[in-house]
Structure formats: structure tokens, C-alpha cells
């Protein structure tokens, strides 16, 4: 929001990229987490100029920028950030299906943010306390995602416990996205995470917020016909290809150009 | 600050003088005029002529609306930016614009209007925004051209506003100008990358500059002899320079920059005039300017419709936030009682 923040966003992430991680499992994990952040940043970028209040224009763009910053660091661990973002096909992306889900209404976006930022905060907190290849990134990112989670939780409360209509919409958002949450806890090789513990903490945190908001915790399976883990294997939902077409079009139209 | 103190002193006498007589009115005007003449800042609680207040509300609101509508042509390229670095820069810029809108609505609110009221006037076409945002962003290079030319013109207009006689507006401008000049440098740098890039990129940059140059010159408003508000605004030290002066200043800065960029400006009459010490430039198509201002530009309908739609689609969210706040302050109140 300030010139200084902008400077951070435009800094030297690309040129000062650390050397690619040597461990292939860690590289795969960095790619998966980088894709999560990139794809969600892209979705949030679609809100610009469309938010319900000006304060949310600022907040959603701010969250998108944080995620894009994380994506750039993570992808740079794997290779060239722009090649990875703009020249891979849909089947090569490793993000979870949750983050590629279309924005829907504001409640749908908030439900996606609640589920994902809770996951990211627990994940990065665990990574930050370890000594793996992503510890440094995680230590910085955990501060950002704590803010994202706070933002999502406050809106979940306002919408869940606001008007009848907002309650209905928030419940619908939570229900519709529930099936994509199981995938978050598929083991990611190379990170040494206790995914069962992560999942238990996630369920606990999300249940607490939904309950406080007067919402019902969805009583449905947390995986769908595309089983949990499908996104991590490059199997995505239909809207994802269209999202990539828009994101990659210009870059692909000018092969080898610098921007 | 003397304006504030003196203003307060006069106000303090006001309760006694229930039917403010002509003498008291003249005294207030004299204090105001003296403060403006001495280059002091007028603050929200100071007495000010109603026309001064109305003129500031109009100008600050229009400025705020321009920030908000101005997000659209650039946001149009966020999802398509050609590198992650450029995408981050653009997102940060659009976020800054929303922030500028917020500062400016706050500044306007110190004059006794509400943000909701002003937004309503924007949505119903009773208040305007800068005509420049009614032009479409057709290629990626337009994002660079907007940064360089549109933000450049905005800065030329806004830097003198940092010394505007109304304190809250002047202070908002100090913050806005810092961020704007940052955006402008980034826009210039983006265009430079295109100009020095492939042939296709260079052509893209030239095409964008060709389309944005004249609309940018129109941002300074009508020529001095047709500007209805200028004389009074300058007397009140809201404005410090006339439209034509600022336009000339902008051309003098932009013309050599275009050369450094390796791009041409679409004006055959543009050339340095040694005698004047300024660039001469060709005539502006004022018919187009007035037409766009009247609502007939390429994107007027689209811009206002998107703004209305965002506002209407968001109504239930704002209602929810208000209902939640009522419930929870209510509970808090009961708990205290």
C-alpha cells in the first residue's frame, strides 16, 4: 500500500533466487507449494476493481501480493519463475484443486481463503520450526499467512453471523469447497511433515471458527470423485485450463521476449 | 496554524452572536482571506466560505473517484501480465490506487460529506472522474504508457496541490505524490524494456504511446480561457497554476523522456522553441475532450457499469458487516449495562 511495500513487491526476488534445491523431493514440494500460491494469487487478482468495499480492494490485493511473493521465491528454488509460471501446461501444475476454484461470490472467496490460509499457517509454522530447505521462506511467510487467516476468520464471522442472506451464502461457500480440503493433507515428500497432526489442527481451527460464526461444519466427505491428491498429480478441474490460458497468453505470444 | 487559532476564536464568539450580523460575517471572511493570503492552511474546523467548501468537495471527490475508476483499465491486465515481476508491480499499483481513493474520501469527509454520499454521486453520474480512464487498455504496453504518461500528468497536476490551502487535501497529496512518482518510474521502465525488446514489443510500445499521448494532455483540463473554475480556485490557492501552464510543464518533461525511450510522440508540431524556452506542440482535439467528458468516450458506460455492479453486488456484504457490528456492539452494551 505504501511505496515501500511496492518496492518489496518489485524487489530482487527473481535475480537473487537461491540455487535450486538439491533434494528432488524438496524441489517437488517447493513446486507444489509455489503453484498453490501462484494460482490463488491469480484468482485473487481477478477481484481487483470488483470488491464489495474499498477496504477489501486493498486487503484482497494485499493477500494476492503476499502469495505472489511466496510463489516467486518457491518457484525460483525450482528453476526460472517465469518459465515455470507461463510455459507449463495444465497437466504439469501441482497446485491443490482448492486454490484453482473460481471466485464465486464474496462468501465463496472467503470460504476458500479460510480453508487455505488456515492450512498455510499451520504448514508454514511447522516448516519454520524445522531445519529443512524451506525454513527461511516459511519463517517469513508464516507472518503473512497469519494475517490472511485473521482476515478470513473475521469475514467468516461477519458473514456467518451477519444477515440471513450472508449466513446462507457463507454456508453455501463452506459446503461447496469442503470436498477439496482433504487434498491439503496428502503427504508432501521431502518436507518431513506430520500431515495427520496438521490435518487434526486444521479441522480443530476451522471447526472453532465455523461454530463461532453460527455455521454448520459440513457433514460430507472431504474428497470428491477426483480423489484427494489429484491436483498434486496434475489432474485439475475444468476452469483451471481457462485460467491458465488467460494468464499465459501474452507471455506465450512472444517467445523468448524479456519484459 | 494562525488560521486555526483565529478561526476558533471567532467561532468561540459565535454562540453570543446568535443572529450573525454582517460585521461578524465580514470578520470571518477577513480572517479566512488573511490566512489564505499568508499561505496558511485552512483546517476542517476553521470557518470557510461555503463556495470554497463546495469547490473542494467537488475537486477532492472527483479526484477520489478517479483513483477508484482508474483501477479498472490497469486491473484489466493483472491476470495477463507477462512476467511475475510485472504482475506484482501492477497488483501493488492497483492496490495503491484503492488506498489513494481511501485517503481522498477521508479528506473529503472532513468537509462534512460522507463517502457513501460521494460514491452515490459517482454511481449516478452527478460527479465526474478523470476523462482519461474512459480509454481502453488494449495491449500490455498500455500499462506502461499509463504509468509514464497518465501518472506523469497526474503528478504534474498534484505536486502543486501539496501546497493547496486546505490542509487535509494538501497532506493527502504529499502521500499520494510519493507513491505516484514511484508508479511513474515503473511505467517508464516497463516501456523502456518494451522499446528495447523485440520488434513486436517496440511496435506495441509505440502504438500505446500514440494512443495515450493526446488523452494525457487533456488531463490538465480545458484551455485557460474556457476553464470555469480556475480563476476562483487560484484566488483561494486551491490551485497554484493554470491548466495551460501545467500542460506546458508536462510536455517539457515528457518530450525529452520520449527521446530517451526511443519512442516518438504523435505530434508533427512538437519541437523545441529556443525563444520561449519551451516545447511548442500541436492543437488538442477539444471536441473529443468534451465528448468524452459528456459520457461518449470509448469506455464511459463500461467503467461506470462495472463500478455500479461491484457496489450493488457487494451490498449484502456491507449489510452483513453492519448487522454483525450492531449485534456485537449490542451484546457488548448489554454486558456493560
Coordinates of C-alpha atoms in Angstrom, one line a residue:
Chain A
X1 CA 0.0 0.0 0.0
X2 CA 2.9 2.3 0.5
X3 CA 5.8 3.0 -1.8
X4 CA 7.9 0.8 0.5
X5 CA 5.5 -2.1 0.2
X6 CA 5.5 -1.7 -3.6
X7 CA 9.3 -1.7 -3.5
X8 CA 9.1 -5.0 -1.7
X9 CA 6.8 -6.4 -4.3
X10 CA 9.1 -5.4 -7.1
X11 CA 12.4 -6.2 -5.5
X12 CA 15.0 -8.6 -6.5
X13 CA 13.3 -11.9 -5.8
X14 CA 13.9 -13.1 -9.4
X15 CA 17.6 -12.2 -9.7
X16 CA 18.6 -13.2 -6.2
X17 CA 17.0 -16.6 -6.4
X18 CA 18.7 -19.2 -4.3
X19 CA 20.3 -22.1 -6.1
X20 CA 17.8 -24.8 -6.9
X21 CA 17.3 -27.2 -4.0
X22 CA 19.5 -30.3 -4.5
X23 CA 17.0 -32.8 -3.0
X24 CA 14.4 -33.7 -5.7
X25 CA 11.7 -34.4 -3.2
X26 CA 12.2 -30.9 -1.7
X27 CA 12.1 -29.5 -5.2
X28 CA 8.8 -31.2 -5.9
X29 CA 7.4 -29.9 -2.7
X30 CA 8.6 -26.3 -3.5
X31 CA 6.9 -26.6 -6.8
X32 CA 3.7 -27.8 -5.3
X33 CA 3.6 -25.1 -2.7
X34 CA 4.7 -22.5 -5.2
X35 CA 1.9 -23.5 -7.6
X36 CA -0.6 -23.2 -4.7
X37 CA 0.4 -19.6 -4.0
X38 CA 0.7 -18.6 -7.7
X39 CA -2.8 -19.9 -8.6
X40 CA -4.5 -18.4 -5.6
X41 CA -2.8 -15.1 -6.3
X42 CA -4.1 -15.2 -9.8
X43 CA -7.7 -15.9 -8.6
X44 CA -7.5 -13.1 -6.1
X45 CA -6.1 -10.8 -8.8
X46 CA -9.5 -11.2 -10.6
X47 CA -11.1 -9.3 -7.7
X48 CA -9.3 -6.0 -8.4
X49 CA -11.9 -3.4 -9.2
X50 CA -14.8 -5.7 -8.2
X51 CA -14.6 -5.8 -4.4
X52 CA -17.7 -5.0 -2.2
X53 CA -15.9 -2.2 -0.3
X54 CA -12.7 -0.2 -1.0
X55 CA -11.0 -1.6 2.1
X56 CA -11.4 -5.1 0.6
X57 CA -9.9 -3.9 -2.7
X58 CA -6.8 -3.2 -0.6
X59 CA -7.0 -6.3 1.5
X60 CA -7.5 -8.8 -1.3
X61 CA -4.8 -7.2 -3.4
X62 CA -2.5 -7.3 -0.4
X63 CA -3.1 -11.0 0.2
X64 CA -2.6 -11.7 -3.5
X65 CA 0.7 -9.8 -3.5
X66 CA 1.9 -11.8 -0.5
X67 CA 1.0 -15.1 -2.2
X68 CA 2.7 -14.0 -5.4
X69 CA 5.8 -13.1 -3.4
X70 CA 5.8 -16.6 -1.9
X71 CA 5.2 -18.2 -5.3
X72 CA 8.2 -16.3 -6.8
X73 CA 10.6 -17.5 -4.0
X74 CA 9.3 -21.1 -4.2
X75 CA 9.4 -21.4 -8.0
X76 CA 12.8 -19.8 -8.1
X77 CA 14.0 -22.7 -5.9
X78 CA 12.9 -25.0 -8.7
X79 CA 14.0 -23.1 -11.8
X80 CA 13.1 -19.9 -13.7
X81 CA 9.9 -18.5 -12.2
X82 CA 8.6 -17.2 -15.5
X83 CA 9.3 -20.4 -17.4
X84 CA 7.5 -22.3 -14.7
X85 CA 4.6 -20.0 -14.5
X86 CA 4.0 -19.3 -18.1
X87 CA 5.3 -22.2 -20.1
X88 CA 4.0 -25.3 -18.3
X89 CA 0.8 -27.0 -19.4
X90 CA -2.2 -27.6 -17.2
X91 CA -1.2 -31.2 -16.5
X92 CA 2.2 -30.0 -15.2
X93 CA 0.9 -27.8 -12.5
X94 CA 1.0 -29.3 -9.0
X95 CA -1.4 -27.0 -7.0
X96 CA -4.2 -28.4 -5.0
X97 CA -7.6 -28.1 -6.6
X98 CA -8.9 -25.8 -3.8
X99 CA -6.9 -22.8 -4.9
X100 CA -8.0 -23.0 -8.6
X101 CA -11.7 -22.9 -7.7
X102 CA -13.4 -19.9 -9.3
X103 CA -14.0 -16.9 -7.0
X104 CA -17.8 -17.2 -6.9
X105 CA -19.4 -14.6 -4.7
X106 CA -17.5 -12.9 -1.8
X107 CA -18.5 -15.6 0.7
X108 CA -17.2 -18.3 -1.7
X109 CA -13.9 -16.5 -1.9
X110 CA -13.8 -16.1 1.9
X111 CA -14.5 -19.8 2.4
X112 CA -11.6 -20.7 0.1
X113 CA -9.4 -18.2 2.0
X114 CA -10.4 -19.6 5.3
X115 CA -9.7 -23.2 4.3
X116 CA -6.4 -22.4 2.6
X117 CA -4.9 -19.8 4.9
X118 CA -5.6 -22.0 7.9
X119 CA -3.7 -24.8 6.1
X120 CA -0.9 -22.5 5.0
X121 CA -0.4 -21.0 8.5
X122 CA -0.2 -24.5 10.1
X123 CA 2.1 -25.7 7.3
X124 CA 4.5 -22.8 7.4
X125 CA 4.5 -22.7 11.2
X126 CA 5.6 -26.4 11.1
X127 CA 8.2 -25.7 8.4
X128 CA 9.5 -22.7 10.2
X129 CA 10.3 -24.7 13.3
X130 CA 12.2 -27.3 11.4
X131 CA 15.5 -27.0 9.6
X132 CA 14.5 -28.1 6.0
X133 CA 15.2 -26.3 2.8
X134 CA 12.1 -24.1 3.2
X135 CA 12.7 -22.9 6.7
X136 CA 13.7 -19.4 5.8
X137 CA 10.8 -18.9 3.4
X138 CA 8.4 -20.4 6.0
X139 CA 9.6 -18.0 8.7
X140 CA 8.7 -15.0 6.6
X141 CA 5.6 -16.4 5.1
X142 CA 4.0 -17.5 8.4
X143 CA 3.7 -13.8 9.4
X144 CA 1.9 -13.0 6.1
X145 CA -0.5 -16.0 6.3
X146 CA -1.4 -15.3 9.9
X147 CA -2.8 -12.0 8.6
X148 CA -4.6 -13.8 5.8
X149 CA -6.1 -16.3 8.2
X150 CA -7.2 -13.4 10.6
X151 CA -8.8 -11.7 7.6
X152 CA -10.7 -14.8 6.5
X153 CA -11.8 -15.6 10.1
X154 CA -13.2 -12.2 10.7
X155 CA -15.1 -12.2 7.5
X156 CA -16.4 -15.7 8.2
X157 CA -17.8 -14.4 11.5
X158 CA -19.3 -11.3 9.9
X159 CA -20.9 -13.2 7.1
X160 CA -22.0 -16.3 9.2
X161 CA -23.4 -14.1 11.9
X162 CA -24.5 -11.1 9.8
X163 CA -27.8 -11.2 7.9
X164 CA -29.9 -14.2 6.8
X165 CA -28.6 -13.8 3.3
X166 CA -24.9 -13.6 4.3
X167 CA -25.3 -16.6 6.5
X168 CA -26.9 -18.6 3.7
X169 CA -24.2 -17.6 1.3
X170 CA -21.3 -18.3 3.7
X171 CA -22.7 -21.7 4.5
X172 CA -23.0 -22.4 0.8
X173 CA -19.4 -21.4 0.2
X174 CA -18.2 -23.6 3.0
X175 CA -20.2 -26.6 1.8
X176 CA -19.2 -26.3 -1.9
X177 CA -15.5 -26.1 -1.1
X178 CA -15.4 -28.7 1.6
X179 CA -14.7 -31.6 -0.7
X180 CA -11.5 -30.0 -1.9
X181 CA -10.0 -29.8 1.6
X182 CA -8.9 -33.4 2.1
X183 CA -6.3 -32.9 -0.6
X184 CA -4.4 -30.4 1.5
X185 CA -3.2 -33.2 3.8
X186 CA -1.8 -35.6 1.3
X187 CA 1.8 -36.2 2.4
X188 CA 4.3 -34.0 0.5
X189 CA 7.5 -35.9 0.2
X190 CA 10.7 -34.1 1.3
X191 CA 9.2 -31.8 3.9
X192 CA 9.1 -34.3 6.8
X193 CA 5.7 -33.0 8.0
X194 CA 3.3 -34.9 10.2
X195 CA 0.3 -34.5 8.0
X196 CA -2.0 -36.3 10.3
X197 CA -1.3 -33.7 13.1
X198 CA -1.6 -30.9 10.6
X199 CA -5.0 -32.2 9.5
X200 CA -6.2 -32.5 13.1
X201 CA -5.1 -29.0 13.9
X202 CA -6.8 -27.7 10.7
X203 CA -10.1 -29.4 11.5
X204 CA -10.0 -28.0 15.0
X205 CA -9.2 -24.5 13.9
X206 CA -11.8 -24.4 11.1
X207 CA -14.5 -26.1 13.3
X208 CA -14.0 -23.5 16.0
X209 CA -14.4 -20.6 13.6
X210 CA -17.4 -22.0 11.8
X211 CA -19.1 -22.8 15.1
X212 CA -18.5 -19.3 16.4
X213 CA -19.9 -17.9 13.2
X214 CA -23.1 -20.0 13.8
X215 CA -22.3 -22.1 10.7
X216 CA -22.6 -25.8 10.4
X217 CA -19.4 -27.8 9.8
X218 CA -20.1 -29.6 6.5
X219 CA -21.1 -33.2 7.1
X220 CA -19.7 -34.6 3.8
X221 CA -16.6 -36.3 2.6
X222 CA -13.5 -34.1 2.2
X223 CA -12.6 -35.6 -1.1
X224 CA -14.6 -35.8 -4.3
X225 CA -14.8 -38.1 -7.4
X226 CA -11.4 -36.7 -8.3
X227 CA -9.7 -38.2 -5.2
X228 CA -7.6 -36.2 -2.8
X229 CA -4.2 -35.7 -4.2
X230 CA -5.4 -35.2 -7.8
X231 CA -4.1 -31.6 -8.1
X232 CA -0.7 -32.6 -6.8
X233 CA -0.6 -35.1 -9.7
X234 CA -1.6 -32.6 -12.3
X235 CA -5.2 -33.5 -12.5
X236 CA -7.2 -30.3 -12.3
X237 CA -10.8 -29.1 -12.6
X238 CA -12.1 -27.7 -15.8
X239 CA -11.9 -24.0 -15.1
X240 CA -8.2 -24.2 -14.4
X241 CA -7.2 -24.6 -18.1
X242 CA -9.1 -21.4 -18.9
X243 CA -7.5 -19.6 -16.1
X244 CA -4.0 -20.6 -17.4
X245 CA -4.9 -19.6 -20.9
X246 CA -5.6 -16.1 -19.7
X247 CA -2.5 -16.0 -17.5
X248 CA -0.1 -17.4 -20.1
X249 CA -1.4 -15.9 -23.4
X250 CA 0.7 -12.8 -23.7
X251 CA 3.9 -14.5 -22.5
X252 CA 3.5 -17.3 -24.9
X253 CA 2.7 -15.0 -27.8
X254 CA 6.3 -13.5 -27.6
X255 CA 8.6 -16.5 -27.2
X256 CA 11.9 -15.5 -25.6
X257 CA 11.0 -11.9 -25.0
X258 CA 12.1 -10.1 -21.9
X259 CA 9.5 -7.9 -20.1
Chain B
X1 CA -2.0 27.4 12.2
X2 CA -2.8 31.1 12.9
X3 CA -5.9 30.5 10.7
X4 CA -7.0 27.7 13.0
X5 CA -6.5 29.8 16.2
X6 CA -8.1 32.9 14.8
X7 CA -10.9 30.8 13.3
X8 CA -11.5 29.1 16.7
X9 CA -11.5 32.5 18.4
X10 CA -14.2 33.8 16.0
X11 CA -16.2 30.6 16.5
X12 CA -16.0 31.0 20.2
X13 CA -17.8 34.3 20.0
X14 CA -20.5 32.8 17.8
X15 CA -22.9 31.5 20.5
X16 CA -23.2 35.0 21.8
X17 CA -23.9 36.4 18.3
X18 CA -26.9 34.3 17.6
X19 CA -28.0 36.2 14.6
X20 CA -24.6 36.6 13.0
X21 CA -24.6 40.2 11.8
X22 CA -22.8 41.5 8.7
X23 CA -19.9 42.6 10.8
X24 CA -19.2 39.1 12.2
X25 CA -19.5 37.7 8.8
X26 CA -17.1 40.2 7.4
X27 CA -14.7 39.5 10.3
X28 CA -14.8 35.7 9.5
X29 CA -14.2 36.4 5.8
X30 CA -11.3 38.7 6.7
X31 CA -9.7 36.0 8.9
X32 CA -10.1 33.4 6.1
X33 CA -8.8 35.8 3.4
X34 CA -5.8 36.7 5.6
X35 CA -5.0 33.1 6.2
X36 CA -5.1 32.3 2.5
X37 CA -3.0 35.3 1.7
X38 CA -0.4 34.4 4.3
X39 CA -0.2 30.8 2.8
X40 CA -1.6 29.3 6.0
X41 CA -3.5 26.1 5.9
X42 CA -7.3 26.0 6.4
X43 CA -8.3 23.2 8.7
X44 CA -11.6 21.3 9.0
X45 CA -12.9 23.3 12.0
X46 CA -11.9 26.7 10.6
X47 CA -14.6 28.9 9.1
X48 CA -14.6 28.9 5.3
X49 CA -16.8 30.3 2.6
X50 CA -19.5 27.9 1.5
X51 CA -18.3 28.2 -2.1
X52 CA -14.8 27.3 -1.0
X53 CA -16.1 24.2 0.8
X54 CA -18.3 23.2 -2.2
X55 CA -15.4 23.7 -4.6
X56 CA -13.1 21.5 -2.5
X57 CA -15.7 18.8 -2.1
X58 CA -16.2 18.7 -5.9
X59 CA -12.5 18.6 -6.6
X60 CA -11.5 16.1 -3.9
X61 CA -14.4 13.8 -4.7
X62 CA -13.6 13.9 -8.4
X63 CA -10.0 13.1 -7.5
X64 CA -11.0 10.2 -5.3
X65 CA -13.4 8.8 -8.0
X66 CA -10.6 9.0 -10.5
X67 CA -8.4 6.8 -8.3
X68 CA -11.2 4.2 -8.0
X69 CA -12.3 4.2 -11.6
X70 CA -8.6 4.3 -12.6
X71 CA -8.1 0.9 -11.1
X72 CA -10.1 -0.7 -13.9
X73 CA -8.0 0.0 -17.0
X74 CA -5.0 -1.4 -15.2
X75 CA -6.7 -4.2 -13.4
X76 CA -7.7 -5.3 -16.9
X77 CA -4.1 -6.6 -17.3
X78 CA -3.4 -8.1 -13.8
X79 CA -4.3 -11.6 -14.8
X80 CA -2.4 -11.3 -18.1
X81 CA 0.8 -9.6 -17.1
X82 CA 3.7 -11.2 -19.0
X83 CA 6.1 -11.9 -16.1
X84 CA 5.6 -12.5 -12.4
X85 CA 7.6 -9.4 -11.5
X86 CA 5.4 -7.2 -13.7
X87 CA 2.3 -8.8 -12.3
X88 CA 3.5 -8.0 -8.7
X89 CA 4.3 -4.4 -9.7
X90 CA 0.8 -4.0 -11.3
X91 CA -1.0 -5.5 -8.4
X92 CA 0.8 -3.3 -5.9
X93 CA -0.1 -0.3 -8.1
X94 CA -3.8 -1.1 -8.3
X95 CA -3.7 -1.6 -4.5
X96 CA -2.1 1.8 -4.0
X97 CA -4.9 3.4 -6.1
X98 CA -7.6 1.9 -3.8
X99 CA -5.5 3.3 -0.9
X100 CA -5.4 6.8 -2.6
X101 CA -9.1 6.6 -3.0
X102 CA -9.5 6.0 0.7
X103 CA -7.2 8.9 1.7
X104 CA -9.1 11.2 -0.6
X105 CA -12.5 10.2 0.6
X106 CA -11.3 10.8 4.1
X107 CA -10.0 14.2 3.2
X108 CA -13.4 15.0 1.6
X109 CA -15.2 13.8 4.7
X110 CA -13.5 16.4 6.8
X111 CA -15.6 18.9 4.8
X112 CA -18.9 17.4 6.1
X113 CA -19.8 14.9 3.3
X114 CA -19.8 11.1 3.6
X115 CA -18.1 8.6 1.4
X116 CA -21.4 6.9 0.7
X117 CA -22.9 10.1 -0.5
X118 CA -20.0 10.8 -2.8
X119 CA -20.0 7.2 -4.2
X120 CA -23.7 7.6 -4.8
X121 CA -23.0 10.7 -6.8
X122 CA -20.3 8.9 -8.8
X123 CA -22.7 6.0 -9.5
X124 CA -25.5 8.3 -10.6
X125 CA -23.2 10.4 -12.8
X126 CA -23.6 13.6 -10.7
X127 CA -19.9 13.7 -10.1
X128 CA -17.2 13.1 -12.6
X129 CA -13.9 11.3 -12.7
X130 CA -10.8 12.0 -14.9
X131 CA -11.7 11.6 -18.6
X132 CA -8.5 9.6 -19.2
X133 CA -10.0 6.5 -17.7
X134 CA -12.6 6.3 -20.4
X135 CA -9.9 5.0 -22.8
X136 CA -9.3 1.2 -23.1
X137 CA -6.2 -0.7 -22.3
X138 CA -5.8 -2.8 -25.5
X139 CA -2.3 -4.2 -25.1
X140 CA 0.2 -4.8 -22.3
X141 CA 2.2 -1.7 -23.4
X142 CA -0.8 0.4 -22.4
X143 CA 0.0 -0.4 -18.7
X144 CA 3.5 1.1 -19.2
X145 CA 2.1 4.1 -21.2
X146 CA -0.4 4.8 -18.4
X147 CA 2.4 4.7 -15.8
X148 CA 4.6 7.0 -17.8
X149 CA 2.1 9.5 -19.3
X150 CA -1.0 9.3 -17.2
X151 CA 0.7 9.1 -13.9
X152 CA 3.2 11.7 -15.1
X153 CA 0.4 14.1 -15.9
X154 CA -1.2 13.3 -12.6
X155 CA 2.0 14.1 -10.7
X156 CA 2.4 17.4 -12.6
X157 CA -1.1 18.3 -11.5
X158 CA -0.8 17.0 -8.0
X159 CA 2.6 18.2 -6.8
X160 CA 1.4 21.8 -6.6
X161 CA -1.6 20.5 -4.6
X162 CA 0.8 19.5 -1.8
X163 CA 0.7 23.3 -1.1
X164 CA -3.1 23.6 -1.5
X165 CA -4.7 26.0 1.0
X166 CA -6.8 23.2 2.5
X167 CA -4.7 21.2 5.0
X168 CA -6.2 17.7 4.7
X169 CA -6.1 17.8 0.9
X170 CA -2.5 19.0 0.9
X171 CA -1.4 16.3 3.3
X172 CA -3.2 13.6 1.4
X173 CA -1.4 14.8 -1.8
X174 CA 2.0 14.5 -0.1
X175 CA 1.4 10.8 0.5
X176 CA -0.2 10.2 -2.9
X177 CA 2.5 12.0 -4.9
X178 CA 5.3 9.9 -3.3
X179 CA 3.5 6.7 -4.4
X180 CA 2.6 8.1 -7.8
X181 CA 6.1 9.1 -8.7
X182 CA 7.2 5.5 -7.8
X183 CA 4.5 4.2 -10.2
X184 CA 5.5 6.6 -12.9
X185 CA 9.1 5.4 -12.8
X186 CA 8.0 1.8 -13.0
X187 CA 5.8 2.6 -16.0
X188 CA 8.6 4.3 -17.7
X189 CA 10.9 1.4 -17.0
X190 CA 8.3 -1.1 -18.4
X191 CA 8.0 0.9 -21.6
X192 CA 11.8 1.1 -21.9
X193 CA 12.0 -2.7 -21.6
X194 CA 9.5 -3.0 -24.5
X195 CA 11.2 -0.3 -26.6
X196 CA 14.5 -2.1 -26.3
X197 CA 12.9 -5.5 -26.7
X198 CA 11.9 -7.4 -29.8
X199 CA 10.5 -5.6 -32.8
X200 CA 7.0 -6.6 -31.9
X201 CA 7.4 -5.3 -28.4
X202 CA 8.8 -2.0 -29.7
X203 CA 5.8 -1.6 -32.0
X204 CA 3.5 -2.4 -29.1
X205 CA 5.1 0.4 -27.0
X206 CA 4.9 2.9 -29.9
X207 CA 1.3 2.1 -30.5
X208 CA 0.4 2.6 -26.9
X209 CA 2.2 6.0 -26.7
X210 CA 0.4 7.0 -29.9
X211 CA -2.9 6.3 -28.3
X212 CA -2.3 7.7 -24.8
X213 CA -0.4 10.9 -25.6
X214 CA -3.2 13.3 -26.5
X215 CA -5.6 12.0 -23.8
X216 CA -2.8 12.6 -21.3
X217 CA -2.6 16.2 -22.4
X218 CA -6.3 16.5 -22.0
X219 CA -5.9 15.5 -18.3
X220 CA -4.9 19.1 -17.5
X221 CA -8.4 20.2 -18.4
X222 CA -9.8 22.8 -20.8
X223 CA -7.6 25.7 -22.0
X224 CA -7.3 28.6 -19.6
X225 CA -9.9 30.8 -21.4
X226 CA -12.5 28.0 -21.1
X227 CA -11.8 26.8 -17.6
X228 CA -14.7 27.9 -15.4
X229 CA -13.2 27.1 -12.0
X230 CA -9.6 28.1 -12.5
X231 CA -9.7 31.8 -11.5
X232 CA -11.5 31.3 -8.2
X233 CA -9.5 28.1 -7.4
X234 CA -6.3 30.1 -7.9
X235 CA -7.5 33.0 -5.8
X236 CA -8.3 30.5 -3.0
X237 CA -4.9 28.9 -3.5
X238 CA -6.5 25.5 -4.1
X239 CA -4.8 25.6 -7.5
X240 CA -1.4 27.2 -7.9
X241 CA -1.0 27.1 -11.7
X242 CA -3.4 27.3 -14.6
X243 CA -4.2 24.3 -16.8
X244 CA -2.2 25.5 -19.7
X245 CA 0.9 26.2 -17.5
X246 CA 0.8 22.7 -16.1
X247 CA 0.2 21.2 -19.6
X248 CA 3.3 23.0 -20.9
X249 CA 5.3 21.9 -17.9
X250 CA 4.3 18.3 -18.7
X251 CA 5.2 18.5 -22.4
X252 CA 8.6 20.0 -21.5
X253 CA 9.3 17.0 -19.3
X254 CA 7.8 14.3 -21.4
X255 CA 9.3 15.2 -24.8
X256 CA 12.9 14.5 -23.9
X257 CA 11.9 11.4 -22.0
X258 CA 10.3 10.1 -25.2
X259 CA 13.6 10.5 -26.9
X260 CA 15.4 8.6 -24.2
X261 CA 12.8 5.9 -24.5
X262 CA 13.4 5.6 -28.2
X263 CA 9.8 6.4 -29.0
X264 CA 8.1 9.2 -30.9
X265 CA 5.2 11.4 -29.8
X266 CA 2.3 11.6 -32.2
X267 CA 2.6 15.3 -32.8
X268 CA 4.2 16.7 -36.0
X269 CA 4.2 20.2 -34.5
X270 CA 6.2 19.2 -31.4
X271 CA 9.5 21.0 -31.4
X272 CA 11.8 22.9 -29.0
X273 CA 11.3 26.7 -29.1
X274 CA 14.6 28.3 -28.2
X275 CA 13.0 31.7 -27.8
X276 CA 10.3 30.6 -25.4
X277 CA 12.5 28.0 -23.7
X278 CA 9.6 25.5 -24.1
X279 CA 8.4 22.9 -26.5
X280 CA 5.8 24.0 -28.9
X281 CA 3.1 21.5 -29.6
X282 CA 0.1 20.9 -31.8
X283 CA -3.6 21.7 -31.2
X284 CA -5.6 19.4 -28.9
X285 CA -8.8 17.9 -30.2
X286 CA -11.1 19.7 -27.7
X287 CA -14.2 18.3 -29.4
X288 CA -13.1 14.8 -28.4
X289 CA -12.3 16.0 -24.9
X290 CA -15.8 17.5 -24.4
X291 CA -17.4 14.4 -26.0
X292 CA -15.6 12.0 -23.6
X293 CA -16.4 14.3 -20.6
X294 CA -20.1 14.2 -21.6
X295 CA -20.1 10.4 -21.4
X296 CA -19.4 9.5 -25.0
X297 CA -15.9 8.2 -24.7
X298 CA -15.0 4.6 -25.6
X299 CA -15.4 3.2 -22.1
X300 CA -17.6 5.6 -20.1
X301 CA -20.5 3.2 -19.9
X302 CA -18.3 0.2 -19.2
X303 CA -16.4 1.9 -16.4
X304 CA -19.4 3.2 -14.5
X305 CA -21.3 0.0 -15.0
X306 CA -18.5 -2.1 -13.5
X307 CA -18.3 0.3 -10.6
X308 CA -22.1 0.1 -10.0
X309 CA -22.1 -3.6 -10.4
X310 CA -19.3 -4.0 -7.8
X311 CA -21.2 -1.8 -5.4
X312 CA -24.5 -3.5 -5.9
X313 CA -23.1 -7.0 -5.8
X314 CA -21.4 -6.1 -2.6
X315 CA -24.4 -4.6 -0.9
X316 CA -25.2 -7.9 1.0
X317 CA -21.6 -8.0 2.3
X318 CA -21.8 -4.4 3.6
X319 CA -25.2 -5.2 5.2
X320 CA -23.7 -8.3 6.8
X321 CA -20.8 -6.4 8.3
X322 CA -23.2 -3.7 9.6
X323 CA -25.6 -6.3 11.1
X324 CA -22.7 -8.1 12.7
X325 CA -21.3 -4.9 14.2
X326 CA -24.7 -3.9 15.5
X327 CA -25.2 -7.3 17.2
X328 CA -21.8 -7.4 18.7
X329 CA -21.8 -3.8 20.0
X330 CA -25.3 -4.5 21.2
X331 CA -24.2 -7.6 23.2
X332 CA -21.2 -5.6 24.5
X333 CA -23.5 -2.8 25.6
X334 CA -25.9 -5.2 27.4
X335 CA -23.0 -6.9 29.1
X336 CA -21.9 -3.5 30.4
X337 CA -25.4 -2.5 31.5

